[in-house]
PDB file of C-alpha atoms in Angstrom:
ATOM      1  CA  MET A  22     -67.034   4.982  32.662  1.00  0.00           C
ATOM      2  CA  GLY A  23     -66.207   3.065  29.475  1.00  0.00           C
ATOM      3  CA  THR A  24     -63.348   0.626  29.033  1.00  0.00           C
ATOM      4  CA  SER A  25     -61.266  -0.502  26.066  1.00  0.00           C
ATOM      5  CA  GLN A  26     -61.246  -4.080  27.277  1.00  0.00           C
ATOM      6  CA  LEU A  27     -63.041  -6.466  24.942  1.00  0.00           C
ATOM      7  CA  PRO A  28     -65.885  -8.417  26.581  1.00  0.00           C
ATOM      8  CA  GLU A  29     -64.929 -11.723  28.154  1.00  0.00           C
ATOM      9  CA  GLN A  30     -61.294 -11.370  27.133  1.00  0.00           C
ATOM     10  CA  GLU A  31     -59.746 -11.490  30.611  1.00  0.00           C
ATOM     11  CA  ASP A  32     -59.633 -15.275  30.862  1.00  0.00           C
ATOM     12  CA  LYS A  33     -59.013 -16.159  27.222  1.00  0.00           C
ATOM     13  CA  LEU A  34     -55.196 -16.214  27.378  1.00  0.00           C
ATOM     14  CA  PRO A  35     -52.915 -17.579  30.086  1.00  0.00           C
ATOM     15  CA  THR A  36     -50.859 -15.090  32.061  1.00  0.00           C
ATOM     16  CA  THR A  37     -47.090 -14.981  31.711  1.00  0.00           C
ATOM     17  CA  SER A  38     -46.639 -16.780  35.001  1.00  0.00           C
ATOM     18  CA  SER A  39     -49.000 -19.577  34.009  1.00  0.00           C
ATOM     19  CA  VAL A  40     -47.113 -20.073  30.747  1.00  0.00           C
ATOM     20  CA  GLU A  41     -43.822 -20.253  32.560  1.00  0.00           C
ATOM     21  CA  SER A  42     -45.217 -22.677  35.097  1.00  0.00           C
ATOM     22  CA  THR A  43     -46.281 -25.128  32.400  1.00  0.00           C
ATOM     23  CA  THR A  44     -42.850 -25.165  30.747  1.00  0.00           C
ATOM     24  CA  THR A  45     -40.731 -28.106  31.798  1.00  0.00           C
ATOM     25  CA  PRO A  46     -37.125 -27.378  32.762  1.00  0.00           C
ATOM     26  CA  SER A  47     -35.849 -29.514  29.865  1.00  0.00           C
ATOM     27  CA  ASN A  48     -38.115 -27.764  27.342  1.00  0.00           C
ATOM     28  CA  VAL A  49     -39.323 -31.154  26.062  1.00  0.00           C
ATOM     29  CA  PRO A  50     -42.411 -30.650  23.853  1.00  0.00           C
ATOM     30  CA  ASP A  51     -45.658 -31.879  25.328  1.00  0.00           C
ATOM     31  CA  GLU A  52     -46.798 -34.509  22.801  1.00  0.00           C
ATOM     32  CA  LYS A  53     -50.388 -34.437  23.981  1.00  0.00           C
ATOM     33  CA  ALA A  54     -50.537 -30.654  23.721  1.00  0.00           C
ATOM     34  CA  ASN A  55     -48.998 -30.814  20.244  1.00  0.00           C
ATOM     35  CA  ARG A  56     -51.600 -33.321  19.111  1.00  0.00           C
ATOM     36  CA  GLU A  57     -54.403 -31.186  20.518  1.00  0.00           C
ATOM     37  CA  PHE A  58     -52.998 -28.137  18.748  1.00  0.00           C
ATOM     38  CA  GLU A  59     -52.700 -29.998  15.431  1.00  0.00           C
ATOM     39  CA  ASN A  60     -56.248 -31.329  15.763  1.00  0.00           C
ATOM     40  CA  ALA A  61     -57.572 -27.850  16.527  1.00  0.00           C
ATOM     41  CA  GLU A  62     -55.607 -26.371  13.633  1.00  0.00           C
ATOM     42  CA  ALA A  63     -57.025 -28.981  11.229  1.00  0.00           C
ATOM     43  CA  TYR A  64     -60.540 -28.378  12.550  1.00  0.00           C
ATOM     44  CA  TYR A  65     -60.404 -24.629  11.988  1.00  0.00           C
ATOM     45  CA  ALA A  66     -58.750 -25.085   8.594  1.00  0.00           C
ATOM     46  CA  LYS A  67     -61.801 -27.080   7.505  1.00  0.00           C
ATOM     47  CA  ILE A  68     -64.091 -24.353   8.815  1.00  0.00           C
ATOM     48  CA  LEU A  69     -62.163 -21.682   6.925  1.00  0.00           C
ATOM     49  CA  ALA A  70     -62.219 -23.793   3.750  1.00  0.00           C
ATOM     50  CA  ALA A  71     -65.977 -24.302   4.015  1.00  0.00           C
ATOM     51  CA  THR A  72     -66.465 -20.575   4.607  1.00  0.00           C
ATOM     52  CA  HIS A  73     -64.399 -19.572   1.561  1.00  0.00           C
ATOM     53  CA  SER A  74     -66.217 -22.180  -0.513  1.00  0.00           C
ATOM     54  CA  SER A  75     -69.615 -20.817   0.526  1.00  0.00           C
ATOM     55  CA  ILE A  76     -68.540 -17.266  -0.289  1.00  0.00           C
ATOM     56  CA  GLY A  77     -67.283 -18.509  -3.646  1.00  0.00           C
ATOM     57  CA  LEU A  78     -70.682 -19.971  -4.441  1.00  0.00           C
ATOM     58  CA  LEU A  79     -72.339 -16.688  -3.504  1.00  0.00           C
ATOM     59  CA  ARG A  80     -69.978 -14.713  -5.741  1.00  0.00           C
ATOM     60  CA  ALA A  81     -70.534 -17.134  -8.620  1.00  0.00           C
ATOM     61  CA  ASP A  82     -74.289 -16.757  -8.190  1.00  0.00           C
ATOM     62  CA  ARG A  83     -73.817 -13.002  -8.654  1.00  0.00           C
ATOM     63  CA  GLY A  84     -71.735 -13.520 -11.782  1.00  0.00           C
ATOM     64  CA  ASP A  85     -68.463 -12.517 -10.121  1.00  0.00           C
ATOM     65  CA  PHE A  86     -66.492 -15.507 -11.372  1.00  0.00           C
ATOM     66  CA  ARG A  87     -63.037 -14.041 -10.760  1.00  0.00           C
ATOM     67  CA  GLY A  88     -64.008 -13.297  -7.174  1.00  0.00           C
ATOM     68  CA  ALA A  89     -65.487 -16.771  -6.886  1.00  0.00           C
ATOM     69  CA  ALA A  90     -62.283 -18.341  -8.202  1.00  0.00           C
ATOM     70  CA  GLU A  91     -60.231 -16.500  -5.577  1.00  0.00           C
ATOM     71  CA  GLN A  92     -62.504 -17.802  -2.812  1.00  0.00           C
ATOM     72  CA  PHE A  93     -62.318 -21.369  -4.105  1.00  0.00           C
ATOM     73  CA  ARG A  94     -58.546 -21.054  -4.395  1.00  0.00           C
ATOM     74  CA  GLN A  95     -58.325 -20.059  -0.745  1.00  0.00           C
ATOM     75  CA  ALA A  96     -60.661 -22.889   0.194  1.00  0.00           C
ATOM     76  CA  ALA A  97     -58.370 -25.359  -1.576  1.00  0.00           C
ATOM     77  CA  ASN A  98     -55.358 -23.921   0.239  1.00  0.00           C
ATOM     78  CA  TRP A  99     -56.975 -24.420   3.630  1.00  0.00           C
ATOM     79  CA  ASN A 100     -58.403 -27.844   2.879  1.00  0.00           C
ATOM     80  CA  PRO A 101     -57.542 -29.594  -0.414  1.00  0.00           C
ATOM     81  CA  GLN A 102     -60.176 -32.224   0.437  1.00  0.00           C
ATOM     82  CA  GLN A 103     -63.000 -29.685   0.592  1.00  0.00           C
ATOM     83  CA  GLU A 104     -65.943 -31.158  -1.323  1.00  0.00           C
ATOM     84  CA  ASP A 105     -66.088 -30.103  -5.007  1.00  0.00           C
ATOM     85  CA  VAL A 106     -63.458 -27.406  -4.483  1.00  0.00           C
ATOM     86  CA  ASP A 107     -61.293 -28.370  -7.480  1.00  0.00           C
ATOM     87  CA  TYR A 108     -64.269 -28.650  -9.820  1.00  0.00           C
ATOM     88  CA  ASN A 109     -65.752 -25.363  -8.600  1.00  0.00           C
ATOM     89  CA  LEU A 110     -62.388 -23.619  -8.933  1.00  0.00           C
ATOM     90  CA  GLY A 111     -61.972 -24.891 -12.486  1.00  0.00           C
ATOM     91  CA  LEU A 112     -65.523 -23.928 -13.391  1.00  0.00           C
ATOM     92  CA  ALA A 113     -65.115 -20.429 -11.953  1.00  0.00           C
ATOM     93  CA  TYR A 114     -61.911 -19.910 -13.949  1.00  0.00           C
ATOM     94  CA  PHE A 115     -63.668 -21.206 -17.071  1.00  0.00           C
ATOM     95  CA  ARG A 116     -66.572 -18.795 -16.591  1.00  0.00           C
ATOM     96  CA  ALA A 117     -64.051 -16.004 -16.047  1.00  0.00           C
ATOM     97  CA  GLU A 118     -62.396 -17.046 -19.344  1.00  0.00           C
ATOM     98  CA  SER A 119     -59.153 -17.851 -17.533  1.00  0.00           C
ATOM     99  CA  TYR A 120     -58.814 -21.140 -19.363  1.00  0.00           C
ATOM    100  CA  LYS A 121     -55.164 -21.879 -18.579  1.00  0.00           C
ATOM    101  CA  ASP A 122     -55.833 -21.324 -14.873  1.00  0.00           C
ATOM    102  CA  ALA A 123     -58.789 -23.716 -15.054  1.00  0.00           C
ATOM    103  CA  VAL A 124     -56.702 -26.637 -16.295  1.00  0.00           C
ATOM    104  CA  PRO A 125     -54.687 -27.594 -13.149  1.00  0.00           C
ATOM    105  CA  PRO A 126     -57.631 -27.869 -10.703  1.00  0.00           C
ATOM    106  CA  LEU A 127     -59.711 -29.745 -13.274  1.00  0.00           C
ATOM    107  CA  GLU A 128     -56.849 -32.132 -14.017  1.00  0.00           C
ATOM    108  CA  LEU A 129     -56.640 -32.798 -10.284  1.00  0.00           C
ATOM    109  CA  GLU A 130     -60.404 -33.324 -10.074  1.00  0.00           C
ATOM    110  CA  VAL A 131     -60.368 -35.795 -12.979  1.00  0.00           C
ATOM    111  CA  LYS A 132     -57.405 -37.645 -11.478  1.00  0.00           C
ATOM    112  CA  THR A 133     -59.065 -37.837  -8.069  1.00  0.00           C
ATOM    113  CA  HIS A 134     -62.597 -38.526  -9.339  1.00  0.00           C
ATOM    114  CA  PRO A 135     -62.282 -40.126 -12.798  1.00  0.00           C
ATOM    115  CA  GLN A 136     -66.012 -40.915 -12.777  1.00  0.00           C
ATOM    116  CA  ASN A 137     -66.897 -37.211 -12.746  1.00  0.00           C
ATOM    117  CA  ILE A 138     -67.986 -36.826 -16.368  1.00  0.00           C
ATOM    118  CA  ARG A 139     -68.809 -33.139 -15.903  1.00  0.00           C
ATOM    119  CA  ALA A 140     -65.214 -32.472 -14.866  1.00  0.00           C
ATOM    120  CA  ARG A 141     -63.866 -34.484 -17.817  1.00  0.00           C
ATOM    121  CA  TRP A 142     -65.946 -32.536 -20.305  1.00  0.00           C
ATOM    122  CA  LEU A 143     -65.154 -29.203 -18.678  1.00  0.00           C
ATOM    123  CA  LEU A 144     -61.463 -30.029 -18.788  1.00  0.00           C
ATOM    124  CA  GLY A 145     -61.899 -30.978 -22.436  1.00  0.00           C
ATOM    125  CA  LEU A 146     -63.458 -27.593 -23.147  1.00  0.00           C
ATOM    126  CA  ASN A 147     -60.534 -25.852 -21.464  1.00  0.00           C
ATOM    127  CA  TYR A 148     -58.071 -27.874 -23.540  1.00  0.00           C
ATOM    128  CA  PHE A 149     -60.047 -26.788 -26.602  1.00  0.00           C
ATOM    129  CA  LYS A 150     -59.934 -23.142 -25.518  1.00  0.00           C
ATOM    130  CA  THR A 151     -56.154 -23.395 -25.097  1.00  0.00           C
ATOM    131  CA  SER A 152     -55.738 -25.115 -28.507  1.00  0.00           C
ATOM    132  CA  ASP A 153     -54.712 -28.469 -27.030  1.00  0.00           C
ATOM    133  CA  TYR A 154     -56.811 -30.315 -29.582  1.00  0.00           C
ATOM    134  CA  PRO A 155     -55.529 -33.887 -29.055  1.00  0.00           C
ATOM    135  CA  ARG A 156     -56.353 -33.871 -25.354  1.00  0.00           C
ATOM    136  CA  ALA A 157     -59.605 -32.018 -25.964  1.00  0.00           C
ATOM    137  CA  SER A 158     -60.857 -34.647 -28.415  1.00  0.00           C
ATOM    138  CA  GLU A 159     -59.718 -37.442 -26.103  1.00  0.00           C
ATOM    139  CA  LEU A 160     -61.780 -36.159 -23.172  1.00  0.00           C
ATOM    140  CA  LEU A 161     -64.780 -35.201 -25.301  1.00  0.00           C
ATOM    141  CA  ALA A 162     -64.873 -38.368 -27.416  1.00  0.00           C
ATOM    142  CA  ASN A 163     -67.754 -39.986 -25.512  1.00  0.00           C
ATOM    143  CA  VAL A 164     -70.013 -36.965 -25.999  1.00  0.00           C
ATOM    144  CA  ILE A 165     -71.380 -38.494 -29.205  1.00  0.00           C
ATOM    145  CA  THR A 166     -72.612 -41.567 -27.311  1.00  0.00           C
ATOM    146  CA  SER A 167     -74.110 -39.544 -24.473  1.00  0.00           C
ATOM    147  CA  GLU A 168     -77.490 -37.916 -24.007  1.00  0.00           C
ATOM    148  CA  SER A 169     -75.969 -34.438 -23.811  1.00  0.00           C
ATOM    149  CA  THR A 170     -77.588 -31.621 -25.765  1.00  0.00           C
ATOM    150  CA  ASN A 171     -74.794 -29.153 -25.019  1.00  0.00           C
ATOM    151  CA  ILE A 172     -73.833 -27.750 -28.420  1.00  0.00           C
ATOM    152  CA  ASP A 173     -70.523 -26.418 -27.107  1.00  0.00           C
ATOM    153  CA  LEU A 174     -69.322 -29.960 -26.358  1.00  0.00           C
ATOM    154  CA  TYR A 175     -70.084 -31.229 -29.864  1.00  0.00           C
ATOM    155  CA  TYR A 176     -68.577 -28.141 -31.453  1.00  0.00           C
ATOM    156  CA  ALA A 177     -65.350 -28.428 -29.442  1.00  0.00           C
ATOM    157  CA  LEU A 178     -65.043 -32.143 -30.256  1.00  0.00           C
ATOM    158  CA  ALA A 179     -65.654 -31.770 -34.000  1.00  0.00           C
ATOM    159  CA  PHE A 180     -63.450 -28.665 -34.241  1.00  0.00           C
ATOM    160  CA  SER A 181     -60.599 -30.433 -32.420  1.00  0.00           C
ATOM    161  CA  LEU A 182     -60.865 -33.470 -34.696  1.00  0.00           C
ATOM    162  CA  ILE A 183     -60.818 -31.307 -37.822  1.00  0.00           C
ATOM    163  CA  LYS A 184     -57.742 -29.485 -36.543  1.00  0.00           C
ATOM    164  CA  GLN A 185     -56.040 -32.878 -36.262  1.00  0.00           C
ATOM    165  CA  GLY A 186     -57.086 -33.826 -39.785  1.00  0.00           C
ATOM    166  CA  LYS A 187     -59.445 -36.575 -38.619  1.00  0.00           C
ATOM    167  CA  ALA A 188     -62.215 -36.023 -41.150  1.00  0.00           C
ATOM    168  CA  GLU A 189     -64.160 -39.240 -40.618  1.00  0.00           C
ATOM    169  CA  LEU A 190     -64.356 -38.887 -36.856  1.00  0.00           C
ATOM    170  CA  ALA A 191     -65.206 -35.203 -37.203  1.00  0.00           C
ATOM    171  CA  ASP A 192     -68.012 -36.100 -39.597  1.00  0.00           C
ATOM    172  CA  GLN A 193     -69.466 -38.521 -37.029  1.00  0.00           C
ATOM    173  CA  ALA A 194     -69.386 -35.823 -34.360  1.00  0.00           C
ATOM    174  CA  ILE A 195     -71.012 -33.299 -36.708  1.00  0.00           C
ATOM    175  CA  GLN A 196     -73.770 -35.709 -37.674  1.00  0.00           C
ATOM    176  CA  ARG A 197     -74.516 -36.417 -34.046  1.00  0.00           C
ATOM    177  CA  MET A 198     -74.461 -32.691 -33.292  1.00  0.00           C
ATOM    178  CA  ALA A 199     -76.967 -31.994 -36.084  1.00  0.00           C
ATOM    179  CA  LYS A 200     -79.269 -34.740 -34.847  1.00  0.00           C
ATOM    180  CA  VAL A 201     -79.191 -33.647 -31.204  1.00  0.00           C
ATOM    181  CA  THR A 202     -78.983 -29.857 -31.431  1.00  0.00           C
ATOM    182  CA  GLY A 203     -80.509 -29.135 -34.832  1.00  0.00           C
ATOM    183  CA  ASP A 204     -79.463 -26.436 -37.274  1.00  0.00           C
ATOM    184  CA  SER A 205     -77.124 -23.746 -35.955  1.00  0.00           C
ATOM    185  CA  ALA A 206     -74.420 -21.309 -36.975  1.00  0.00           C
ATOM    186  CA  GLN A 207     -71.832 -23.540 -35.290  1.00  0.00           C
ATOM    187  CA  LEU A 208     -72.960 -26.481 -37.407  1.00  0.00           C
ATOM    188  CA  HIS A 209     -72.425 -24.561 -40.633  1.00  0.00           C
ATOM    189  CA  VAL A 210     -68.971 -23.428 -39.497  1.00  0.00           C
ATOM    190  CA  LEU A 211     -67.974 -27.030 -38.877  1.00  0.00           C
ATOM    191  CA  LEU A 212     -69.377 -28.239 -42.188  1.00  0.00           C
ATOM    192  CA  GLU A 213     -67.364 -25.579 -44.004  1.00  0.00           C
ATOM    193  CA  MET A 214     -64.212 -26.516 -42.096  1.00  0.00           C
ATOM    194  CA  LEU A 215     -64.749 -30.201 -42.850  1.00  0.00           C
ATOM    195  CA  ASP A 216     -65.279 -29.486 -46.531  1.00  0.00           C
ATOM    196  CA  GLN A 217     -62.037 -27.493 -46.663  1.00  0.00           C
ATOM    197  CA  LEU A 218     -60.181 -30.300 -44.876  1.00  0.00           C
ATOM    198  CA  ARG A 219     -61.376 -32.884 -47.388  1.00  0.00           C
ATOM    199  CA  LYS A 220     -60.367 -30.661 -50.305  1.00  0.00           C
ATOM    200  CA  THR A 221     -56.926 -30.153 -48.817  1.00  0.00           C
ATOM    201  CA  VAL A 222     -56.174 -33.756 -47.867  1.00  0.00           C
ATOM    202  CA  PRO A 223     -58.808 -35.858 -49.674  1.00  0.00           C
ATOM    203  CA  SER A 224     -56.986 -39.153 -49.221  1.00  0.00           C
ATOM    204  CA  ARG A 225     -56.121 -38.788 -45.554  1.00  0.00           C
ATOM    205  CA  ARG A 226     -57.685 -41.355 -43.227  1.00  0.00           C
ATOM    206  CA  ASP A 227     -58.223 -41.156 -39.483  1.00  0.00           C
ATOM    207  CA  HIS A 228     -55.953 -43.045 -37.162  1.00  0.00           C
TER     208      HIS A 228
END
């Protein structure tokens, strides 16, 4: 009749006697066995990280950004070197509007890959969302010399500069924004803010 034994399980684990027979009397660790174990552990950690990362991408594609962030977080735990894991984790948190949570992985991504302009701008947007205007404007400063047409980047840069009282730099960002993105509600908000800034501190110059 039936059996509860799982298929092909009989030979998967050593018997008690075989374990005892491989133990040296002095209980000295087997260095070769330890290395093999560590290599196997690292190998499967990479597999688990890749699996969590793939699931995270699937969840993000469905619009489940919080679920995606959790998968990317687990991927990073298993293998911090997993490709794009820090950027994807930061992006998922950003899409889930968890801006403070997005900052640490994006800071790590920018530190590790300073040439990743997408990560720099995304980190800048998260600084903007958390009202860290000096760091936001620092990371977004080169937007005005780029080919980007992303209105959110220009808005965050100009807004951050206005909040710091830097009217001239804000005006440059706004002019570039108008040229690249055209007329918009965001543009009019910034123009009003800039006008109020100049009325409040008309003699203040940027530093």
